[in-house]
Amino acid sequence: MRGKMLFVSIALLVMLFFVETASAQVKVATLEQLQDALAGNDEDIIVTQTIVIDEDLTLNGGGKTVKLDRKASIQVGTGKGKKSISVTFTRITFDGNGAVRANSPISVGVFFNEEITLTLGEGVTLQNANTGNNGGGISVCKGTLNMQSGSKIQNCLSYNYGGGVALYFYAALNMDGGRIVNCKANKSGGGVSVNFNSTVQMNSGTILGCGATDYGGGIFIGEDNESKNCTVNLVGGTIAKNSAKIG
């Protein structure tokens, strides 16, 4: 009898273990589901589709990590008439898990939609993203990306331009702190690529250990028409130990 009771007790413990393990993982496909997961007890949060943010929002992750599936991304702005959107992320890690995706894991602004701003605040990390297009970490089109102290973009790869960040068509990157570290571009702009009337304002922060196969291991300003009216203002911060094979 004791043997049977012991067997039943062990079986129940094993069942409870698997139930708790299963409940610790949640897959989300909408902004509302993501917010609920961040507010709950789920430890393994996986985004399965593109989540569009089309309203002013502060998203506090509470120190949690959000994994992005290969077909998933975070898009700030829609291009459907809303002209001013301000979004802030704090205390959250977005992990691309090394999967090769078609576009950037996080995109800011879209064509014909202006005044879109994303701020990466304290405790925000974007990492391990691998993009077949421009912007291994974040792409910005007609929008503004602010990086504050305690934010980080690391270990991201673009098969084109901008291993960490790609700016194009009147986009802006403002660095008041933050780090772009160990990002790579298979073309140009290992850390940041600046194209088509875009601007970098670096007051503080770090671009470190980034690399490009062609030009601009740290920062690349587009060639010919792509570089027209582009501006890079370096006031403070550190750009170091970056490399490019050509120039």
Short mmCIF file of C-alpha atoms in Angstrom, two decimals:
data_model
loop_
_atom_site.label_atom_id
_atom_site.label_comp_id
_atom_site.label_asym_id
_atom_site.label_seq_id
_atom_site.Cartn_x
_atom_site.Cartn_y
_atom_site.Cartn_z
CA MET A 1 0.00 0.00 0.00
CA ARG A 2 2.79 2.38 0.91
CA GLY A 3 4.44 1.66 -2.43
CA LYS A 4 1.25 2.54 -4.31
CA MET A 5 0.78 5.76 -2.30
CA LEU A 6 4.38 6.75 -2.96
CA PHE A 7 3.95 6.07 -6.67
CA VAL A 8 0.75 8.17 -6.80
CA SER A 9 2.45 11.02 -4.91
CA ILE A 10 5.39 11.06 -7.32
CA ALA A 11 3.03 10.95 -10.30
CA LEU A 12 1.09 13.93 -8.96
CA LEU A 13 4.28 15.90 -8.40
CA VAL A 14 5.43 15.18 -11.95
CA MET A 15 2.05 16.29 -13.31
CA LEU A 16 2.14 19.49 -11.28
CA PHE A 17 5.67 20.18 -12.52
CA PHE A 18 4.62 19.94 -16.16
CA VAL A 19 1.49 22.02 -15.58
CA GLU A 20 3.52 24.78 -13.93
CA THR A 21 6.16 24.62 -16.68
CA ALA A 22 3.51 24.88 -19.40
CA SER A 23 1.77 27.78 -17.68
CA ALA A 24 5.07 29.70 -17.48
CA GLN A 25 5.11 30.09 -21.29
CA VAL A 26 2.65 32.31 -23.13
CA LYS A 27 2.37 33.23 -26.81
CA VAL A 28 1.00 36.67 -27.68
CA ALA A 29 -0.09 38.23 -30.97
CA THR A 30 -1.59 41.61 -29.96
CA LEU A 31 -0.54 44.59 -27.88
CA GLU A 32 -3.24 43.82 -25.31
CA GLN A 33 -2.02 40.25 -24.91
CA LEU A 34 1.57 41.46 -24.51
CA GLN A 35 0.57 43.95 -21.82
CA ASP A 36 -1.38 41.26 -19.95
CA ALA A 37 1.57 38.86 -20.12
CA LEU A 38 3.99 41.48 -18.81
CA ALA A 39 1.62 42.25 -15.95
CA GLY A 40 1.19 38.55 -15.07
CA ASN A 41 3.44 35.79 -13.79
CA ASP A 42 4.47 34.37 -17.15
CA GLU A 43 8.22 33.98 -17.41
CA ASP A 44 8.54 32.95 -21.07
CA ILE A 45 6.73 35.44 -23.34
CA ILE A 46 6.83 34.81 -27.09
CA VAL A 47 5.50 37.24 -29.72
CA THR A 48 4.24 35.32 -32.75
CA GLN A 49 3.01 38.11 -35.06
CA THR A 50 3.68 41.78 -35.78
CA ILE A 51 2.34 44.00 -33.00
CA VAL A 52 1.41 47.50 -34.13
CA ILE A 53 1.45 50.38 -31.64
CA ASP A 54 -0.66 53.26 -32.93
CA GLU A 55 -1.18 55.29 -29.75
CA ASP A 56 0.84 57.06 -27.07
CA LEU A 57 2.13 54.39 -24.71
CA THR A 58 4.63 53.62 -21.96
CA LEU A 59 5.43 49.92 -21.83
CA ASN A 60 7.16 48.81 -18.61
CA GLY A 61 8.35 45.23 -18.88
CA GLY A 62 9.16 44.81 -15.22
CA GLY A 63 12.55 43.37 -16.16
CA LYS A 64 11.08 40.54 -18.25
CA THR A 65 12.36 39.16 -21.54
CA VAL A 66 10.12 39.02 -24.61
CA LYS A 67 11.19 36.67 -27.41
CA LEU A 68 10.29 37.50 -31.01
CA ASP A 69 9.47 34.71 -33.45
CA ARG A 70 10.97 34.90 -36.93
CA LYS A 71 7.76 36.43 -38.33
CA ALA A 72 7.14 38.72 -35.36
CA SER A 73 8.09 42.37 -34.86
CA ILE A 74 7.10 45.55 -33.01
CA GLN A 75 5.94 48.38 -35.29
CA VAL A 76 5.45 51.90 -33.93
CA GLY A 77 3.19 53.90 -36.26
CA THR A 78 0.79 52.81 -38.98
CA GLY A 79 0.77 55.44 -41.72
CA LYS A 80 -3.03 55.62 -41.49
CA GLY A 81 -3.52 59.24 -40.56
CA LYS A 82 -2.29 59.47 -36.96
CA LYS A 83 0.38 62.15 -37.14
CA SER A 84 1.82 62.13 -33.63
CA ILE A 85 2.63 59.01 -31.60
CA SER A 86 5.05 58.83 -28.67
CA VAL A 87 6.04 55.43 -27.23
CA THR A 88 8.46 54.66 -24.38
CA PHE A 89 9.87 51.27 -23.42
CA THR A 90 11.38 50.69 -19.98
CA ARG A 91 12.80 47.65 -18.15
CA ILE A 92 12.25 45.13 -20.93
CA THR A 93 14.44 42.90 -23.11
CA PHE A 94 13.46 42.04 -26.68
CA ASP A 95 15.31 38.95 -27.90
CA GLY A 96 15.34 37.98 -31.57
CA ASN A 97 16.72 34.56 -30.68
CA GLY A 98 19.11 34.70 -33.66
CA ALA A 99 16.37 33.82 -36.16
CA VAL A 100 16.72 35.37 -39.63
CA ARG A 101 13.72 37.61 -40.30
CA ALA A 102 12.64 39.58 -43.37
CA ASN A 103 12.51 42.98 -41.63
CA SER A 104 13.67 44.73 -38.49
CA PRO A 105 12.41 43.38 -35.16
CA ILE A 106 11.45 46.94 -34.19
CA SER A 107 10.47 49.61 -36.73
CA VAL A 108 9.69 53.26 -36.03
CA GLY A 109 7.58 55.32 -38.42
CA VAL A 110 6.45 54.45 -41.92
CA PHE A 111 6.06 56.32 -45.19
CA PHE A 112 3.76 59.37 -45.10
CA ASN A 113 3.48 59.27 -41.31
CA GLU A 114 5.48 61.84 -39.34
CA GLU A 115 6.19 62.66 -35.70
CA ILE A 116 6.54 59.07 -34.58
CA THR A 117 8.88 58.74 -31.59
CA LEU A 118 10.21 55.70 -29.75
CA THR A 119 12.25 56.17 -26.58
CA LEU A 120 14.36 53.35 -25.18
CA GLY A 121 14.56 54.07 -21.47
CA GLU A 122 16.36 52.56 -18.50
CA GLY A 123 16.72 48.80 -18.58
CA VAL A 124 15.77 48.28 -22.25
CA THR A 125 17.77 45.80 -24.32
CA LEU A 126 17.26 44.67 -27.91
CA GLN A 127 19.48 41.72 -28.73
CA ASN A 128 20.22 38.74 -30.97
CA ALA A 129 18.29 40.02 -33.99
CA ASN A 130 19.21 38.90 -37.50
CA THR A 131 17.62 40.83 -40.37
CA GLY A 132 17.70 40.24 -44.11
CA ASN A 133 16.92 43.91 -44.80
CA ASN A 134 18.17 47.24 -43.38
CA GLY A 135 18.28 47.74 -39.63
CA GLY A 136 19.40 44.62 -37.83
CA GLY A 137 18.07 45.99 -34.55
CA ILE A 138 15.81 48.94 -35.35
CA SER A 139 14.81 50.67 -38.60
CA VAL A 140 13.56 54.26 -38.49
CA CYS A 141 11.69 55.89 -41.37
CA LYS A 142 10.30 59.41 -40.92
CA GLY A 143 10.49 58.87 -37.18
CA THR A 144 12.72 59.50 -34.17
CA LEU A 145 14.55 57.02 -31.96
CA ASN A 146 15.75 58.26 -28.56
CA MET A 147 18.27 56.19 -26.63
CA GLN A 148 18.63 57.05 -22.96
CA SER A 149 21.08 55.91 -20.30
CA GLY A 150 20.67 52.23 -19.49
CA SER A 151 19.38 51.20 -22.91
CA LYS A 152 21.25 48.85 -25.22
CA ILE A 153 21.17 47.39 -28.74
CA GLN A 154 23.55 44.44 -28.96
CA ASN A 155 24.50 41.42 -31.06
CA CYS A 156 22.33 42.40 -34.03
CA LEU A 157 23.05 41.72 -37.70
CA SER A 158 21.81 43.26 -40.94
CA TYR A 159 22.44 41.67 -44.30
CA ASN A 160 22.30 45.18 -45.80
CA TYR A 161 22.78 48.50 -43.97
CA GLY A 162 22.71 49.38 -40.29
CA GLY A 163 23.59 46.45 -38.08
CA GLY A 164 22.26 48.23 -35.00
CA VAL A 165 20.10 51.04 -36.39
CA ALA A 166 19.14 52.08 -39.93
CA LEU A 167 17.87 55.63 -40.52
CA TYR A 168 16.25 56.74 -43.75
CA PHE A 169 13.87 59.38 -45.13
CA TYR A 170 14.02 62.19 -42.54
CA ALA A 171 14.68 59.88 -39.59
CA ALA A 172 16.59 60.81 -36.44
CA LEU A 173 18.61 59.05 -33.75
CA ASN A 174 19.21 60.97 -30.52
CA MET A 175 21.69 59.35 -28.12
CA ASP A 176 21.63 60.77 -24.61
CA GLY A 177 23.26 57.64 -23.29
CA GLY A 178 22.67 54.07 -24.34
CA ARG A 179 24.95 51.58 -26.05
CA ILE A 180 25.11 50.03 -29.53
CA VAL A 181 27.45 47.08 -29.08
CA ASN A 182 28.75 44.22 -31.24
CA CYS A 183 26.39 44.83 -34.16
CA LYS A 184 27.33 43.92 -37.74
CA ALA A 185 26.29 44.89 -41.27
CA ASN A 186 27.06 42.77 -44.30
CA LYS A 187 27.19 46.01 -46.30
CA SER A 188 27.76 49.31 -44.49
CA GLY A 189 27.09 50.88 -41.11
CA GLY A 190 27.89 48.27 -38.50
CA GLY A 191 26.52 50.40 -35.68
CA VAL A 192 24.36 53.00 -37.46
CA SER A 193 23.51 53.69 -41.12
CA VAL A 194 22.38 57.25 -41.99
CA ASN A 195 20.58 57.77 -45.31
CA PHE A 196 18.26 60.17 -47.13
CA ASN A 197 17.99 63.40 -45.07
CA SER A 198 18.47 61.67 -41.72
CA THR A 199 20.24 62.89 -38.57
CA VAL A 200 22.29 61.51 -35.67
CA GLN A 201 22.69 63.62 -32.54
CA MET A 202 25.12 61.92 -30.14
CA ASN A 203 25.40 63.76 -26.84
CA SER A 204 26.56 60.75 -24.85
CA GLY A 205 26.50 56.97 -25.11
CA THR A 206 28.63 54.34 -26.80
CA ILE A 207 29.03 52.67 -30.20
CA LEU A 208 31.46 49.84 -29.55
CA GLY A 209 32.80 46.76 -31.28
CA CYS A 210 30.61 47.05 -34.38
CA GLY A 211 31.69 46.05 -37.87
CA ALA A 212 30.81 46.36 -41.56
CA THR A 213 31.87 44.38 -44.61
CA ASP A 214 32.00 47.56 -46.70
CA TYR A 215 32.08 51.03 -45.13
CA GLY A 216 31.55 52.57 -41.70
CA GLY A 217 32.15 50.13 -38.89
CA GLY A 218 30.66 52.53 -36.34
CA ILE A 219 28.60 55.04 -38.37
CA PHE A 220 28.03 55.12 -42.13
CA ILE A 221 26.61 58.09 -44.07
CA GLY A 222 25.05 56.98 -47.34
CA GLU A 223 26.78 57.57 -50.63
CA ASP A 224 25.72 59.95 -53.42
CA ASN A 225 22.01 60.79 -53.27
CA GLU A 226 21.53 58.70 -50.14
CA SER A 227 23.75 61.07 -48.15
CA LYS A 228 22.01 64.24 -49.29
CA ASN A 229 21.30 66.53 -46.31
CA CYS A 230 22.34 63.89 -43.78
CA THR A 231 23.83 65.21 -40.53
CA VAL A 232 25.88 63.58 -37.78
CA ASN A 233 26.55 65.75 -34.70
CA LEU A 234 29.06 64.21 -32.29
CA VAL A 235 29.01 66.21 -29.06
CA GLY A 236 29.99 63.53 -26.55
CA GLY A 237 30.07 59.80 -25.98
CA THR A 238 32.42 57.10 -27.24
CA ILE A 239 32.87 55.51 -30.66
CA ALA A 240 35.57 52.86 -30.35
CA LYS A 241 36.91 49.50 -31.55
CA ASN A 242 34.71 49.42 -34.65
CA SER A 243 35.97 48.12 -37.99
CA ALA A 244 35.14 48.04 -41.69
CA LYS A 245 36.86 46.00 -44.39
CA ILE A 246 36.88 48.71 -47.09
CA GLY A 247 36.66 52.14 -45.46
#
